[in-house]
């Protein structure tokens, strides 16, 4: 099953998490505070951001990415998929039921 | 080698991390503060939780999951396995020695 | 594309992130506060650390690891590679351009 790694500005992260769960694109979203260092147009920047880890399903993944591209404030958002090689069965069932 | 992604309530996270290392089921556990948004019995909830990232070995993985199911306070805990595609050799050796 | 998972002491984490981006070994580094529980020389320790998640490319991965081994203060640093199974195309292009 996929975990989707997204970064977002602190002002938008709660709303993104809420929408993904509300619209049944993710069963759960964990939000973690981060400081990001990156290169943008030749300059190095440091920003406070939120890492969102969205727990979803194979079937819902493409729709989740499409929706993120609509609601995310960045032109080039960090959206990455990591596949779990095992998930506790009862948790996998709950995820599948929550995303339908 | 597997990294196990677990979420737990703040009141239980320290004890879970301690047990996994004490019982040689993980070499190291990193704990990170998170806010979780999820759907449970039709309602959307927001909870402060801890993400635990337990560094273990292929051989110890099944025992770690069995033990987590015994000590974790949730009926349906988030327990997920992510496999690293490379680990620094000296760190991999330390992990294997710490989990025996 | 690889995400590299590194832990470092709080006093060194900013400098490590800055160097990796400055030297074009990573496009972006996310830093997250963590508390680590681990076994070292028979004793269980608890330390405040930083998790660094460095976003890089297949081609730059080996150089990033070599450089980390030079600048990291630990003898046995946690350096682990996780491969994404999908990355938003515009973000993947930005990563590739930032690491060259």
Tab-separated table of C-alpha atoms in Angstrom:
chain	number	residue	atom	x	y	z
A	1	UNK	CA	0.000	0.000	0.000
A	2	UNK	CA	1.260	3.520	-0.687
A	3	UNK	CA	2.289	6.209	1.777
A	4	UNK	CA	2.388	9.580	0.029
A	5	UNK	CA	5.039	12.063	1.219
A	6	UNK	CA	3.950	15.678	0.700
A	7	UNK	CA	5.397	18.951	1.986
A	8	UNK	CA	3.189	22.005	2.441
A	9	UNK	CA	3.305	25.448	4.084
A	10	UNK	CA	2.071	25.452	7.709
A	11	UNK	CA	-0.860	27.697	6.718
A	12	UNK	CA	-2.229	25.087	4.264
A	13	UNK	CA	-1.274	21.751	5.792
A	14	UNK	CA	-4.317	21.287	8.056
A	15	UNK	CA	-6.728	22.047	5.231
A	16	UNK	CA	-4.965	19.632	2.843
A	17	UNK	CA	-5.034	16.835	5.440
A	18	UNK	CA	-8.712	17.485	6.168
A	19	UNK	CA	-9.687	17.417	2.505
A	20	UNK	CA	-7.835	14.191	1.715
A	21	UNK	CA	-9.588	12.380	4.579
A	22	UNK	CA	-12.952	14.121	4.072
A	23	UNK	CA	-12.954	13.155	0.376
A	24	UNK	CA	-11.893	9.557	1.166
A	25	UNK	CA	-8.622	9.866	-0.747
A	26	UNK	CA	-6.643	8.902	2.372
A	27	UNK	CA	-7.573	6.952	5.502
A	28	UNK	CA	-5.144	8.906	7.671
A	29	UNK	CA	-2.710	11.787	7.319
A	30	UNK	CA	0.172	12.279	9.782
A	31	UNK	CA	1.540	15.840	9.916
A	32	UNK	CA	5.090	16.550	11.152
A	33	UNK	CA	6.886	19.888	11.520
A	34	UNK	CA	10.014	20.302	9.430
A	35	UNK	CA	12.556	22.881	8.344
A	36	UNK	CA	13.447	22.578	4.668
A	37	UNK	CA	16.679	23.618	2.991
A	38	UNK	CA	16.518	23.736	-0.800
A	39	UNK	CA	17.808	25.448	-3.910
A	40	UNK	CA	15.333	27.547	-5.873
A	41	UNK	CA	16.337	29.747	-8.803
A	42	UNK	CA	19.994	29.572	-7.825
A	43	UNK	CA	19.544	30.646	-4.181
A	44	UNK	CA	19.478	28.447	-1.069
A	45	UNK	CA	16.335	28.887	1.026
A	46	UNK	CA	15.240	27.717	4.497
A	47	UNK	CA	11.516	27.402	5.195
A	48	UNK	CA	9.339	25.996	7.945
A	49	UNK	CA	7.002	23.462	6.393
A	50	UNK	CA	4.836	20.496	7.301
A	51	UNK	CA	5.493	16.954	6.080
A	52	UNK	CA	2.213	15.152	5.410
A	53	UNK	CA	2.260	11.361	5.251
A	54	UNK	CA	-0.993	10.205	3.656
A	55	UNK	CA	-1.972	6.557	4.046
A	56	UNK	CA	-3.960	5.452	1.019
A	57	UNK	CA	-4.553	2.518	-1.330
A	58	UNK	CA	-3.287	1.486	-4.780
A	59	UNK	CA	-6.680	2.284	-6.286
A	60	UNK	CA	-6.965	5.751	-4.746
A	61	UNK	CA	-3.385	6.886	-5.410
A	62	UNK	CA	-3.910	8.519	-8.827
A	63	UNK	CA	-6.991	10.412	-7.664
A	64	UNK	CA	-5.155	11.602	-4.550
A	65	UNK	CA	-2.314	13.001	-6.676
A	66	UNK	CA	-4.743	14.703	-9.084
A	67	UNK	CA	-6.587	16.320	-6.179
A	68	UNK	CA	-3.348	17.445	-4.527
A	69	UNK	CA	-2.275	19.171	-7.716
A	70	UNK	CA	-5.572	21.116	-7.637
A	71	UNK	CA	-5.478	22.205	-3.992
A	72	UNK	CA	-1.737	22.519	-3.279
A	73	UNK	CA	-0.466	26.134	-3.239
A	74	UNK	CA	2.953	25.323	-4.803
A	75	UNK	CA	3.593	25.214	-8.559
A	76	UNK	CA	5.998	22.302	-8.029
A	77	UNK	CA	4.854	20.432	-4.920
A	78	UNK	CA	6.823	17.564	-3.389
A	79	UNK	CA	4.569	14.536	-3.939
A	80	UNK	CA	6.300	11.168	-3.611
A	81	UNK	CA	5.053	7.609	-3.282
A	82	UNK	CA	6.664	5.045	-0.973
A	83	UNK	CA	5.309	1.504	-1.028
A	84	UNK	CA	5.122	-0.516	2.145
A	85	UNK	CA	6.325	-4.096	1.811
A	86	UNK	CA	4.049	-5.244	4.643
A	87	UNK	CA	1.169	-3.749	6.623
A	88	UNK	CA	-0.561	-5.246	9.668
A	89	UNK	CA	-3.629	-6.948	8.193
A	90	UNK	CA	-6.242	-5.262	10.391
A	91	UNK	CA	-4.723	-1.854	9.627
A	92	UNK	CA	-4.667	-2.591	5.884
A	93	UNK	CA	-8.363	-3.524	6.047
A	94	UNK	CA	-9.214	-0.318	7.896
A	95	UNK	CA	-7.321	1.712	5.281
A	96	UNK	CA	-9.154	0.020	2.428
A	97	UNK	CA	-12.548	0.579	4.089
A	98	UNK	CA	-11.781	4.247	4.842
A	99	UNK	CA	-10.829	4.944	1.215
A	100	UNK	CA	-13.556	3.824	-1.103
B	1	UNK	CA	16.668	-3.997	6.118
B	2	UNK	CA	13.256	-2.995	7.445
B	3	UNK	CA	12.209	0.267	9.079
B	4	UNK	CA	8.902	-0.211	10.894
B	5	UNK	CA	6.531	2.785	10.955
B	6	UNK	CA	4.287	2.761	14.034
B	7	UNK	CA	2.008	5.432	15.511
B	8	UNK	CA	1.211	5.491	19.224
B	9	UNK	CA	-0.342	7.800	21.816
B	10	UNK	CA	2.199	10.136	23.495
B	11	UNK	CA	1.552	8.416	26.855
B	12	UNK	CA	2.707	5.025	25.538
B	13	UNK	CA	5.370	5.864	22.942
B	14	UNK	CA	8.377	6.041	25.280
B	15	UNK	CA	7.525	2.699	26.869
B	16	UNK	CA	7.057	1.011	23.471
B	17	UNK	CA	10.420	2.349	22.204
B	18	UNK	CA	12.148	1.223	25.412
B	19	UNK	CA	10.712	-2.292	25.232
B	20	UNK	CA	11.618	-2.837	21.583
B	21	UNK	CA	15.257	-1.881	22.230
B	22	UNK	CA	15.429	-3.567	25.676
B	23	UNK	CA	14.120	-6.835	24.193
B	24	UNK	CA	16.508	-6.606	21.211
B	25	UNK	CA	13.670	-6.407	18.671
B	26	UNK	CA	15.036	-3.102	17.318
B	27	UNK	CA	18.506	-1.543	17.372
B	28	UNK	CA	17.128	1.993	17.449
B	29	UNK	CA	13.749	3.726	17.598
B	30	UNK	CA	13.314	7.344	16.439
B	31	UNK	CA	10.257	9.104	17.908
B	32	UNK	CA	8.691	12.127	16.146
B	33	UNK	CA	5.700	14.232	17.206
B	34	UNK	CA	2.767	14.230	14.818
B	35	UNK	CA	-0.830	15.332	14.513
B	36	UNK	CA	-3.019	12.709	12.859
B	37	UNK	CA	-6.215	13.274	10.895
B	38	UNK	CA	-8.234	10.127	10.252
B	39	UNK	CA	-11.689	8.696	9.807
B	40	UNK	CA	-12.988	6.399	12.538
B	41	UNK	CA	-16.567	5.100	12.660
B	42	UNK	CA	-17.691	7.725	10.173
B	43	UNK	CA	-16.292	10.753	12.020
B	44	UNK	CA	-13.080	12.674	11.276
B	45	UNK	CA	-10.719	12.890	14.257
B	46	UNK	CA	-7.539	14.863	15.020
B	47	UNK	CA	-5.120	13.434	17.587
B	48	UNK	CA	-1.614	14.199	18.793
B	49	UNK	CA	0.446	11.053	18.387
B	50	UNK	CA	4.040	9.900	18.116
B	51	UNK	CA	5.511	8.287	14.999
B	52	UNK	CA	7.996	5.582	15.959
B	53	UNK	CA	10.519	4.467	13.337
B	54	UNK	CA	12.049	1.196	14.505
B	55	UNK	CA	15.259	0.044	12.826
B	56	UNK	CA	15.370	-3.745	12.810
B	57	UNK	CA	16.450	-6.760	10.724
B	58	UNK	CA	14.694	-9.199	8.383
B	59	UNK	CA	15.001	-11.954	10.976
B	60	UNK	CA	13.576	-9.919	13.855
B	61	UNK	CA	10.691	-8.327	11.943
B	62	UNK	CA	8.000	-10.940	12.655
B	63	UNK	CA	8.819	-11.060	16.361
B	64	UNK	CA	8.759	-7.259	16.555
B	65	UNK	CA	5.269	-7.179	15.020
B	66	UNK	CA	3.998	-9.939	17.341
B	67	UNK	CA	5.333	-8.075	20.385
B	68	UNK	CA	3.855	-4.772	19.207
B	69	UNK	CA	0.446	-6.367	18.920
B	70	UNK	CA	0.746	-7.472	22.564
B	71	UNK	CA	1.895	-4.153	24.038
B	72	UNK	CA	0.229	-1.564	21.779
B	73	UNK	CA	-2.871	0.067	23.314
B	74	UNK	CA	-4.820	0.331	20.001
B	75	UNK	CA	-7.059	-2.433	18.639
B	76	UNK	CA	-5.944	-1.552	15.102
B	77	UNK	CA	-2.432	-0.092	15.346
B	78	UNK	CA	-0.606	1.406	12.374
B	79	UNK	CA	2.302	-1.007	11.804
B	80	UNK	CA	3.943	-0.746	8.391
B	81	UNK	CA	7.193	-2.072	6.942
B	82	UNK	CA	9.399	-0.046	4.608
B	83	UNK	CA	12.476	-1.741	3.152
B	84	UNK	CA	15.661	0.215	2.645
B	85	UNK	CA	17.363	-0.408	-0.697
B	86	UNK	CA	20.778	0.443	0.779
B	87	UNK	CA	22.212	0.976	4.262
B	88	UNK	CA	25.713	2.189	5.146
B	89	UNK	CA	27.613	-1.037	5.847
B	90	UNK	CA	28.895	-0.111	9.311
B	91	UNK	CA	25.383	0.940	10.355
B	92	UNK	CA	23.882	-2.285	8.994
B	93	UNK	CA	26.416	-4.297	10.997
B	94	UNK	CA	25.600	-2.363	14.169
B	95	UNK	CA	21.885	-2.989	13.623
B	96	UNK	CA	22.429	-6.714	13.141
B	97	UNK	CA	24.579	-6.943	16.289
B	98	UNK	CA	22.072	-4.961	18.378
B	99	UNK	CA	19.190	-7.234	17.371
B	100	UNK	CA	20.052	-10.832	18.016
C	1	UNK	CA	14.519	8.456	-6.954
C	2	UNK	CA	16.198	8.059	-3.575
C	3	UNK	CA	15.342	9.728	-0.285
C	4	UNK	CA	18.244	9.391	2.129
C	5	UNK	CA	17.387	9.019	5.824
C	6	UNK	CA	20.140	10.384	8.092
C	7	UNK	CA	20.200	11.122	11.820
C	8	UNK	CA	22.533	13.768	13.246
C	9	UNK	CA	23.064	15.707	16.470
C	10	UNK	CA	21.106	19.005	16.628
C	11	UNK	CA	24.401	20.961	16.672
C	12	UNK	CA	25.467	19.561	13.273
C	13	UNK	CA	22.210	19.039	11.390
C	14	UNK	CA	21.870	22.534	9.915
C	15	UNK	CA	25.423	22.502	8.615
C	16	UNK	CA	25.014	19.036	7.049
C	17	UNK	CA	21.780	20.089	5.305
C	18	UNK	CA	23.409	23.287	4.043
C	19	UNK	CA	26.439	21.463	2.645
C	20	UNK	CA	24.431	18.806	0.829
C	21	UNK	CA	22.336	21.454	-0.946
C	22	UNK	CA	25.243	23.909	-1.430
C	23	UNK	CA	27.353	21.152	-3.047
C	24	UNK	CA	24.440	20.003	-5.248
C	25	UNK	CA	24.340	16.530	-3.670
C	26	UNK	CA	20.672	17.003	-2.710
C	27	UNK	CA	17.928	19.236	-4.089
C	28	UNK	CA	16.201	19.543	-0.730
C	29	UNK	CA	16.729	18.394	2.850
C	30	UNK	CA	13.833	18.191	5.337
C	31	UNK	CA	14.903	18.288	9.004
C	32	UNK	CA	12.656	16.862	11.747
C	33	UNK	CA	13.224	16.749	15.510
C	34	UNK	CA	13.376	13.294	17.042
C	35	UNK	CA	14.220	11.497	20.252
C	36	UNK	CA	16.221	8.328	19.671
C	37	UNK	CA	16.355	5.246	21.869
C	38	UNK	CA	19.171	2.837	21.040
C	39	UNK	CA	21.607	0.318	22.434
C	40	UNK	CA	25.287	1.264	22.406
C	41	UNK	CA	27.994	-0.829	24.072
C	42	UNK	CA	25.408	-2.731	26.101
C	43	UNK	CA	23.614	0.323	27.554
C	44	UNK	CA	20.330	1.870	26.415
C	45	UNK	CA	20.615	5.574	25.554
C	46	UNK	CA	18.092	8.339	24.791
C	47	UNK	CA	19.267	11.301	22.699
C	48	UNK	CA	17.668	14.286	21.010
C	49	UNK	CA	18.614	14.177	17.346
C	50	UNK	CA	17.516	15.485	13.969
C	51	UNK	CA	16.245	13.270	11.154
C	52	UNK	CA	17.398	14.612	7.785
C	53	UNK	CA	15.540	13.459	4.682
C	54	UNK	CA	17.667	14.334	1.660
C	55	UNK	CA	15.994	14.291	-1.755
C	56	UNK	CA	18.546	13.324	-4.394
C	57	UNK	CA	18.989	11.360	-7.643
C	58	UNK	CA	20.273	7.899	-8.552
C	59	UNK	CA	23.408	9.431	-10.052
C	60	UNK	CA	24.239	11.601	-7.038
C	61	UNK	CA	23.537	8.988	-4.356
C	62	UNK	CA	27.036	7.489	-4.063
C	63	UNK	CA	28.698	10.908	-3.898
C	64	UNK	CA	26.218	12.045	-1.254
C	65	UNK	CA	27.035	9.027	0.927
C	66	UNK	CA	30.792	9.531	0.479
C	67	UNK	CA	30.473	13.186	1.468
C	68	UNK	CA	28.294	12.360	4.470
C	69	UNK	CA	30.913	9.946	5.743
C	70	UNK	CA	33.468	12.793	5.596
C	71	UNK	CA	31.404	15.461	7.350
C	72	UNK	CA	29.224	13.456	9.764
C	73	UNK	CA	30.437	13.570	13.398
C	74	UNK	CA	29.460	9.941	14.205
C	75	UNK	CA	31.734	6.948	13.621
C	76	UNK	CA	28.694	4.854	12.643
C	77	UNK	CA	26.094	7.243	11.190
C	78	UNK	CA	22.584	6.148	10.257
C	79	UNK	CA	22.523	6.536	6.450
C	80	UNK	CA	19.719	4.661	4.704
C	81	UNK	CA	18.280	4.795	1.202
C	82	UNK	CA	14.542	4.545	0.486
C	83	UNK	CA	13.437	4.488	-3.137
C	84	UNK	CA	10.259	6.217	-4.186
C	85	UNK	CA	8.075	4.205	-6.547
C	86	UNK	CA	6.599	7.381	-8.070
C	87	UNK	CA	7.377	11.101	-7.936
C	88	UNK	CA	5.300	13.934	-9.394
C	89	UNK	CA	6.968	14.616	-12.748
C	90	UNK	CA	7.552	18.352	-12.262
C	91	UNK	CA	9.098	17.686	-8.845
C	92	UNK	CA	11.334	14.947	-10.256
C	93	UNK	CA	12.562	17.346	-12.959
C	94	UNK	CA	13.316	20.037	-10.375
C	95	UNK	CA	15.275	17.506	-8.292
C	96	UNK	CA	17.308	16.407	-11.285
C	97	UNK	CA	18.096	20.014	-12.266
C	98	UNK	CA	19.057	20.974	-8.696
C	99	UNK	CA	21.511	18.065	-8.417
C	100	UNK	CA	23.886	18.119	-11.318
